[in-house]
Every structure is written in C-alpha cells, then in structure tokens.
Short mmCIF file of C-alpha atoms and ligand atoms in Angstrom, two decimals:
data_model
loop_
_atom_site.label_atom_id
_atom_site.label_comp_id
_atom_site.label_asym_id
_atom_site.label_seq_id
_atom_site.Cartn_x
_atom_site.Cartn_y
_atom_site.Cartn_z
CA UNK A 108 -225.23 59.56 96.48
CA UNK A 109 -223.47 62.69 96.15
CA UNK A 110 -219.81 63.49 97.35
CA UNK A 111 -219.33 66.27 99.63
CA UNK A 112 -215.91 67.53 98.11
CA UNK A 113 -214.31 69.16 100.92
CA UNK A 114 -210.98 69.61 98.77
CA UNK A 115 -212.88 71.29 96.25
CA UNK A 116 -215.09 73.61 98.62
CA UNK A 117 -211.82 74.37 100.52
CA UNK A 118 -210.24 75.82 97.36
CA UNK A 119 -213.22 77.83 96.64
CA UNK A 120 -213.46 79.45 100.10
CA UNK A 121 -209.45 79.89 100.06
CA UNK A 122 -210.05 82.00 96.78
CA UNK A 123 -212.85 83.73 98.21
CA UNK A 124 -210.28 84.75 101.09
CA UNK A 125 -207.58 85.66 98.78
CA UNK A 126 -209.84 88.32 97.16
CA UNK A 127 -210.62 89.75 100.26
CA UNK A 128 -206.70 90.14 101.11
CA UNK A 129 -206.20 91.45 97.68
CA UNK A 130 -208.85 94.12 98.32
CA UNK A 131 -206.98 94.78 101.93
CA UNK A 132 -203.69 94.98 100.08
CA UNK A 133 -205.01 97.35 97.65
CA UNK A 134 -206.23 99.63 100.20
CA UNK A 135 -203.10 99.54 102.28
CA UNK A 136 -204.79 97.91 104.96
CA UNK A 137 -203.33 95.45 107.29
CA UNK A 138 -202.79 91.75 106.13
CA UNK A 139 -204.18 88.84 108.30
CA UNK A 140 -201.00 87.31 110.25
CA UNK A 141 -201.47 83.89 111.86
CA UNK A 142 -198.72 82.11 113.84
CA UNK A 143 -198.53 78.74 114.78
CA UNK A 144 -196.17 77.13 117.59
CA UNK A 145 -194.94 73.71 116.83
CA UNK A 146 -193.27 71.84 119.55
CA UNK A 147 -191.25 68.67 119.11
CA UNK A 148 -190.90 66.61 115.64
CA UNK A 149 -193.92 64.45 115.27
CA UNK A 150 -194.39 64.01 111.57
CA UNK A 151 -198.12 64.05 111.72
CA UNK A 152 -198.17 67.56 113.67
CA UNK A 153 -195.33 68.81 111.25
CA UNK A 154 -197.38 67.72 108.10
CA UNK A 155 -200.59 69.66 109.47
CA UNK A 156 -198.63 72.70 110.63
CA UNK A 157 -196.91 72.96 107.10
CA UNK A 158 -200.25 72.64 105.55
CA UNK A 159 -201.67 75.70 107.74
CA UNK A 160 -198.72 77.86 106.79
CA UNK A 161 -198.93 76.97 103.09
CA UNK A 162 -202.47 77.65 103.06
CA UNK A 163 -201.64 80.95 104.54
CA UNK A 164 -199.23 81.64 101.78
CA UNK A 165 -201.66 80.79 99.10
CA UNK A 166 -204.44 83.42 100.32
CA UNK A 167 -201.71 86.15 100.99
CA UNK A 168 -201.94 85.99 104.72
CA UNK A 169 -198.61 86.47 106.51
CA UNK A 170 -197.54 83.62 108.75
CA UNK A 171 -194.97 82.87 111.37
CA UNK A 172 -194.00 79.28 112.25
CA UNK A 173 -192.46 78.99 115.43
CA UNK A 174 -190.62 75.57 115.98
CA UNK A 175 -189.47 74.51 119.34
CA UNK A 176 -187.58 71.30 120.52
CA UNK A 177 -189.56 69.12 122.73
CA UNK A 178 -187.39 69.77 125.58
CA UNK A 179 -188.91 72.98 125.99
CA UNK A 180 -190.22 73.77 129.48
CA UNK A 181 -193.75 74.87 130.38
CA UNK A 182 -192.46 78.34 131.38
CA UNK A 183 -190.54 78.85 128.13
CA UNK A 184 -193.86 77.94 126.18
CA UNK A 185 -196.03 80.02 128.37
CA UNK A 186 -193.61 83.04 127.53
CA UNK A 187 -194.12 82.39 123.85
CA UNK A 188 -197.92 82.47 124.32
CA UNK A 189 -197.50 85.80 126.21
CA UNK A 190 -195.52 87.13 123.48
CA UNK A 191 -197.93 86.23 120.72
CA UNK A 192 -200.69 87.43 122.95
CA UNK A 193 -199.21 91.02 123.30
CA UNK A 194 -197.92 90.98 119.48
CA UNK A 195 -200.19 93.53 117.75
CA UNK A 196 -199.24 92.38 114.46
CA UNK A 197 -200.41 88.88 115.08
CA UNK A 198 -204.47 88.21 114.53
CA UNK A 199 -204.55 84.87 115.61
CA UNK A 200 -202.12 81.91 116.55
CA UNK A 201 -202.50 78.16 117.27
CA UNK A 202 -200.36 75.90 119.52
CA UNK A 203 -200.27 72.47 117.42
CA UNK A 204 -201.52 69.62 119.67
CA UNK A 205 -200.64 67.12 120.83
CA UNK A 206 -197.74 68.65 123.08
CA UNK A 207 -195.18 66.61 124.83
CA UNK A 208 -196.48 64.82 127.88
CA UNK A 209 -194.41 67.26 130.11
CA UNK A 210 -196.31 70.21 129.11
CA UNK A 211 -199.77 70.94 130.47
CA UNK A 212 -201.92 71.47 127.32
CA UNK A 213 -204.78 72.62 129.33
CA UNK A 214 -202.99 75.29 130.92
CA UNK A 215 -201.48 76.29 127.58
CA UNK A 216 -205.15 76.67 126.04
CA UNK A 217 -206.07 78.63 128.96
CA UNK A 218 -203.25 80.93 128.55
CA UNK A 219 -204.15 81.83 124.97
CA UNK A 220 -206.07 85.15 124.65
CA UNK A 221 -209.49 84.15 123.63
CA UNK A 222 -209.42 87.07 120.96
CA UNK A 223 -206.34 85.34 119.20
CA UNK A 224 -207.71 81.82 119.72
CA UNK A 225 -208.41 81.14 116.10
CA UNK A 226 -208.54 77.39 116.54
CA UNK A 227 -211.60 77.99 119.14
CA UNK A 228 -210.50 75.81 121.85
CA UNK A 229 -210.40 78.36 124.62
CA UNK A 230 -213.65 77.96 127.12
CA UNK A 231 -214.29 81.43 126.58
CA UNK A 232 -214.88 80.82 122.74
CA UNK A 233 -216.65 77.39 123.61
CA UNK A 234 -219.01 79.24 126.27
CA UNK A 235 -219.87 82.06 123.55
CA UNK A 236 -220.42 79.31 120.83
CA UNK A 237 -222.94 77.57 123.10
CA UNK A 238 -224.76 80.78 123.96
CA UNK A 239 -224.95 81.60 120.28
CA UNK A 240 -222.59 84.61 120.92
CA UNK A 241 -220.01 85.95 118.30
CA UNK A 242 -216.90 83.69 118.82
CA UNK A 243 -214.26 81.82 116.81
CA UNK A 244 -215.97 78.22 116.07
CA UNK A 245 -213.39 75.42 116.60
CA UNK A 246 -212.08 74.77 113.03
CA UNK A 247 -213.28 71.39 112.51
CA UNK A 248 -216.84 71.94 113.44
CA UNK A 249 -216.65 75.43 111.65
CA UNK A 250 -215.74 73.41 108.39
CA UNK A 251 -218.55 70.91 108.75
CA UNK A 252 -220.87 73.65 109.15
CA UNK A 253 -219.52 75.24 105.97
CA UNK A 254 -220.09 71.99 104.22
CA UNK A 255 -223.58 71.52 105.28
CA UNK A 256 -224.43 75.17 104.38
CA UNK A 257 -222.75 75.26 100.89
CA UNK A 258 -224.33 71.90 99.80
CA UNK A 259 -227.78 73.22 101.23
CA UNK A 260 -228.22 70.10 103.13
CA UNK A 261 -231.34 70.57 105.25
CA UNK A 262 -230.73 70.00 109.04
CA UNK A 263 -233.86 71.59 110.49
CA UNK A 264 -236.16 69.14 112.24
CA UNK A 265 -233.44 66.19 111.28
CA UNK A 266 -232.33 63.92 113.61
CA UNK A 267 -228.39 64.32 114.23
CA UNK A 268 -226.33 61.69 115.83
CA UNK A 269 -222.85 62.70 116.70
CA UNK A 270 -220.53 59.94 117.43
CA UNK A 271 -217.55 61.00 119.63
CA UNK A 272 -217.63 63.56 122.25
CA UNK A 273 -214.21 65.16 122.14
CA UNK A 274 -213.95 68.93 123.29
CA UNK A 275 -212.65 69.93 119.63
CA UNK A 276 -215.16 68.09 117.62
CA UNK A 277 -218.01 65.81 119.00
CA UNK A 278 -219.10 68.02 121.67
CA UNK A 279 -219.35 71.25 119.77
CA UNK A 280 -220.75 69.65 116.87
CA UNK A 281 -223.33 68.21 118.94
CA UNK A 282 -223.98 71.85 120.46
CA UNK A 283 -223.79 73.56 116.86
CA UNK A 284 -226.27 71.20 115.15
CA UNK A 285 -229.14 72.02 118.00
CA UNK A 286 -228.53 75.67 117.43
CA UNK A 287 -231.32 77.93 116.16
CA UNK A 288 -229.53 78.73 113.11
CA UNK A 289 -229.61 77.93 109.37
CA UNK A 290 -227.33 74.81 109.87
CA UNK A 291 -228.79 73.71 113.01
CA UNK A 292 -232.52 73.22 114.38
CA UNK A 293 -232.09 69.47 114.47
CA UNK A 294 -232.55 67.05 117.21
CA UNK A 295 -229.38 65.87 118.38
CA UNK A 296 -228.09 62.57 119.96
CA UNK A 297 -224.64 62.40 121.15
CA UNK A 298 -223.08 59.09 121.23
CA UNK A 299 -219.88 57.70 122.74
CA UNK A 300 -217.97 55.01 123.98
CA UNK A 301 -220.44 54.21 126.80
CA UNK A 302 -223.54 54.24 124.39
CA UNK A 303 -225.27 51.13 124.89
CA UNK A 304 -226.78 50.27 121.36
CA UNK A 305 -224.81 52.47 118.98
CA UNK A 306 -226.63 50.97 115.89
CA UNK A 307 -230.07 51.66 117.27
CA UNK A 308 -228.99 55.32 117.71
CA UNK A 309 -227.24 55.65 114.05
CA UNK A 310 -230.30 53.69 112.47
CA UNK A 311 -232.61 56.48 113.43
CA UNK A 312 -230.26 59.29 112.18
CA UNK A 313 -230.99 61.57 109.03
CA UNK A 314 -227.27 63.12 109.63
CA UNK A 315 -224.41 61.22 111.00
CA UNK A 316 -221.21 62.99 112.29
CA UNK A 317 -218.54 60.41 113.13
CA UNK A 318 -215.54 61.52 115.25
CA UNK A 319 -214.36 58.40 116.82
CA UNK A 320 -211.06 57.36 115.38
CA UNK A 321 -211.63 53.88 114.70
CA UNK A 322 -211.17 52.67 111.03
CA UNK A 323 -214.47 51.86 109.02
CA UNK A 324 -216.30 51.60 112.41
CA UNK A 325 -219.83 52.73 111.03
CA UNK A 326 -220.73 50.07 108.90
CA UNK A 327 -223.75 50.02 106.12
CA UNK A 328 -225.94 47.94 108.46
CA UNK A 329 -225.88 50.79 111.06
CA UNK A 330 -227.35 53.57 108.81
CA UNK A 331 -230.46 54.00 107.08
CA UNK A 332 -231.21 54.89 103.10
CA UNK A 333 -230.68 58.57 102.75
CA UNK A 334 -228.36 59.21 105.61
CA UNK A 335 -226.01 62.19 105.28
CA UNK A 336 -222.55 61.00 106.44
CA UNK A 337 -219.92 63.56 107.58
CA UNK A 338 -216.80 61.36 108.30
CA UNK A 339 -214.36 63.26 110.53
CA UNK A 340 -211.83 60.39 111.33
CA UNK A 341 -208.53 60.32 109.83
CA UNK A 342 -207.03 56.76 110.72
CA UNK A 343 -203.89 55.16 109.19
CA UNK A 344 -204.28 51.46 108.05
CA UNK A 345 -201.63 49.22 106.62
CA UNK A 346 -201.39 49.23 102.99
CA UNK A 347 -198.13 47.41 101.36
CA UNK A 348 -199.32 48.51 97.99
CA UNK A 349 -198.53 52.23 99.10
CA UNK A 350 -195.05 53.56 98.94
CA UNK A 351 -195.46 54.81 102.49
CA UNK A 352 -196.92 51.52 103.62
CA UNK A 353 -200.06 52.80 104.88
CA UNK A 354 -203.27 54.86 103.67
CA UNK A 355 -205.80 56.85 105.50
CA UNK A 356 -209.35 55.77 106.10
CA UNK A 357 -212.30 57.54 107.82
CA UNK A 358 -214.37 56.32 110.76
CA UNK A 359 -216.95 55.15 108.24
CA UNK A 360 -217.00 51.95 105.81
CA UNK A 361 -216.85 54.18 102.76
CA UNK A 362 -217.91 51.95 99.86
CA UNK A 363 -220.91 50.13 101.14
CA UNK A 364 -222.33 53.36 103.43
CA UNK A 365 -221.94 55.58 100.37
CA UNK A 366 -224.60 53.25 98.52
CA UNK A 367 -227.17 54.04 100.90
CA UNK A 368 -226.19 57.92 101.78
CA UNK A 369 -227.65 60.71 100.06
CA UNK A 370 -224.39 62.63 100.96
CA UNK A 371 -221.12 61.52 102.24
CA UNK A 372 -217.71 63.24 102.87
CA UNK A 373 -214.71 61.18 101.61
CA UNK A 374 -211.58 60.36 103.52
CA UNK A 375 -209.05 61.99 102.45
CA UNK A 376 -210.33 65.05 100.74
CA UNK A 377 -213.34 65.67 103.08
CA UNK A 378 -213.44 67.34 106.65
CA UNK A 379 -209.77 67.74 106.62
CA UNK A 380 -209.04 70.12 103.92
CA UNK A 381 -212.01 72.15 105.42
CA UNK A 382 -210.44 72.48 108.76
CA UNK A 383 -207.58 74.37 107.67
CA UNK A 384 -209.55 76.64 105.64
CA UNK A 385 -211.54 77.54 108.82
CA UNK A 386 -208.60 78.47 110.55
CA UNK A 387 -207.97 81.08 107.64
CA UNK A 388 -211.57 82.07 108.05
CA UNK A 389 -211.42 82.77 111.82
CA UNK A 390 -207.90 84.65 111.35
CA UNK A 391 -209.42 86.96 108.51
CA UNK A 392 -212.47 87.52 110.84
CA UNK A 393 -209.91 88.34 113.82
CA UNK A 394 -208.06 90.91 111.48
CA UNK A 395 -211.19 92.66 110.76
CA UNK A 396 -212.29 92.66 114.25
CA UNK A 397 -215.51 91.02 113.60
CA UNK A 398 -215.93 88.70 116.91
CA UNK A 399 -214.30 90.72 119.67
CA UNK A 400 -214.56 94.21 117.94
P1 LIG B 100 -210.99 61.69 120.47
O1 LIG B 100 -209.98 60.84 119.81
O2 LIG B 100 -210.73 62.57 121.32
O3 LIG B 100 -212.15 60.83 121.43
C1 LIG B 100 -212.60 59.78 120.34
C2 LIG B 100 -214.38 59.74 120.68
O4 LIG B 100 -214.77 58.68 120.08
C3 LIG B 100 -214.49 59.70 122.44
O5 LIG B 100 -215.53 60.83 122.62
C4 LIG B 100 -215.22 58.39 122.51
O6 LIG B 100 -216.02 58.26 123.43
C5 LIG B 100 -215.98 57.86 121.05
N1 LIG B 100 -215.62 56.48 121.01
C6 LIG B 100 -214.60 55.55 121.17
N2 LIG B 100 -214.87 54.27 120.95
C7 LIG B 100 -216.26 54.36 120.68
C8 LIG B 100 -217.28 53.59 120.54
N3 LIG B 100 -216.91 52.22 120.30
N4 LIG B 100 -218.44 53.68 120.25
C9 LIG B 100 -218.99 55.17 120.17
N5 LIG B 100 -217.90 56.02 120.55
C10 LIG B 100 -216.84 55.66 120.67
O7 LIG B 100 -211.86 62.37 119.44
P2 LIG B 100 -211.45 63.34 118.06
O8 LIG B 100 -210.20 64.18 118.56
O9 LIG B 100 -212.55 64.23 117.74
O10 LIG B 100 -210.91 62.53 117.01
C11 LIG B 100 -211.72 61.57 116.29
C12 LIG B 100 -211.12 61.27 114.99
O11 LIG B 100 -211.13 62.49 114.10
C13 LIG B 100 -209.61 60.70 115.04
O12 LIG B 100 -209.50 59.86 114.02
C14 LIG B 100 -209.15 62.23 114.47
O13 LIG B 100 -207.93 61.92 113.97
C15 LIG B 100 -210.14 62.90 113.67
N6 LIG B 100 -209.83 64.30 113.60
C16 LIG B 100 -209.94 64.59 112.29
C17 LIG B 100 -209.99 65.91 112.11
C18 LIG B 100 -210.14 66.68 110.64
O14 LIG B 100 -209.90 67.72 110.56
N7 LIG B 100 -210.53 65.78 109.74
C19 LIG B 100 -209.89 66.84 113.30
C20 LIG B 100 -210.07 66.27 114.40
C21 LIG B 100 -209.91 64.84 114.64
#
C-alpha cells in the first residue's frame, strides 16, 4: 500500500506557485490577489478561511478577508459580490459556504463573475468543465486530479466508482474521471444514497472516490485487492483522549481498507490540503488570464 500524501504534495505545489509569484515580483508584474468572504462565526468555516488566507501569504499572494456578521442581508452580500466582481485588483474570490439560512446561496453563487469564480462553483465553469473547455475546476476535484496525476496512478480503462453526487465533489468528479484526458478515460459509476447495492458497485471498482460524509462507511469487505482509494470525507467522531474531544476521520475505514489498497489518501492529510492548493492554482491561472483570456 502506498499513501497518497496530500499534505506533502500540497507543499510541493505551493512552493512551485511561490516560485512563479517570485518571478512575477521580480518582473514588477501584478501579484495574484484572492479575496474570501466569510459570513458569521461558524468555527469550521472560520478555520477553513483562515487556512486559505494563510496559504495565500505562504505563496506570496495578496489576500483580503471580508468578515461579516450573520445578520447581513441578501442585498448587502450581493453588493459585496458586485464590488469584488468589479474590483480589477482582485483576481478571484470565494464566498465560504455554508451561508446563514436566510441567505439564498444559489443566488450568491450565480452572482459571482465566472471569470473570478476560483472555487469553480458557478454553472458556467461547471458547463465548461463538462465540455472540456478552459475553466476553473472546483477546488476539491482539481486537487484529486492533481493527486492522481502526480502519483502517476493509471486511470485509463479503469472502473471508477464515485460515491456521493454533490455539486462540489461527487458530480464533477464523475465527469472528470470519464473525460478524454490523462487523468480520465475511465468508465464511471456514480453511486449515491439511492444506489441499491453499493457494495456490489464498489467491489467492481479499480478506483473509489468517496464523498459521502459518513465516518468509516466504506469497509474492507466492500473493496477489492489493489483498489485505489480517494477519501474525501471529513467527519468528526468523539474521542475523549483528544484535548478537543474529537478526531477527524474519513468516509473510508482506513486501517482495514489500507491493507487491501494499492494507493490510499489519509484523513486528515489527504484531499483536504489539496483543496486549498487548488484554490491558489485557480487564482494564479486567473491572474495570468489563462482561462478566460
Ligand atoms: P454532501 O454532504 O452534499 O452529500 C453527501 C452525498 O453522499 C450525497 O450525494 C448522497 O447521495 C451520498 N450518500 C449519503 N448516504 C449514502 C449512502 N448510504 N450510500 C451512498 N451514498 C450516500 O456531499 P459533499 O459536500 O461532497 O461532502 C461529502 C463529504 O466530503 C463530507 O464529509 C464533507 O465534509 C467532505 N468534503 C471534504 C472536502 C475536502 O476538501 N476534503 C471538500 C468538500 C467536502
């Protein structure tokens, strides 16, 4: 079994980005600038945004954090998005999800200019991805593609089972794995909560991408020898031995499954760090006008 070390790979990619930023600085070119909008004080969202801003600093990007109270109105939030869309210094921005219940999150996503949508959530970017056109890939799928690519894991002609059909992970991942591209060319099954016999599907899989949100859901009896496992899940389980009272586990029962797997991502330290790195890659692409010209 080989561990796919997302933390180490994300550090490698970050130093590559930092190199590029240094070159831009040396040539007096514009430095990439990412903005993040955070609404409310959900601790998980705060920690995600903090790590995104910290990563920007690490690679030499400029970053702007716009932190708003959860009493913000839809109109006020739309105004902020419109300002960011029109701010020429901002190359890309994200609005951290989830948003408070009184905010229409779909309207927010649709209001972001696709050219600045470095999270890759706007339907224009999703559609361009599906047609193989230049686009910002959603950050988590982009990170997974990077992992498969840099670890030279063959995907062509393989059978990939994606479990979970969210718009930000499962659905785009199922499209990407079937694309005619280096990471792609695989035969894809998209499984979800209404799949009749999930184990029958996963047992046929050469590659399993699990994005479910249920701790240790994929067990060793559900996978075949040599399977490649990409575990997207981030779940908190109670753990009194930890100071904070919980630990993070994935959707895959790591220890027993890793004994059968040829490659596997750990949680934490797998897909998670790659997601932030992808956001930086999209922002760099935006500042270089590589996607929309
Ligand atoms: P989601 O929470 O929106 O949806 C869960 C999906 O799982 C649904 O599509 C559902 O059909 C499927 N599902 C639920 N029960 C099932 C069952 N019994 N059998 C088969 N499928 C079932 O999905 P999401 O937003 O992609 O999140 C999934 C997990 O990934 C969560 O733990 C989330 O925290 C994590 N996540 C991690 C990252 C990262 O950067 N590592 C990014 C996004 C999401």
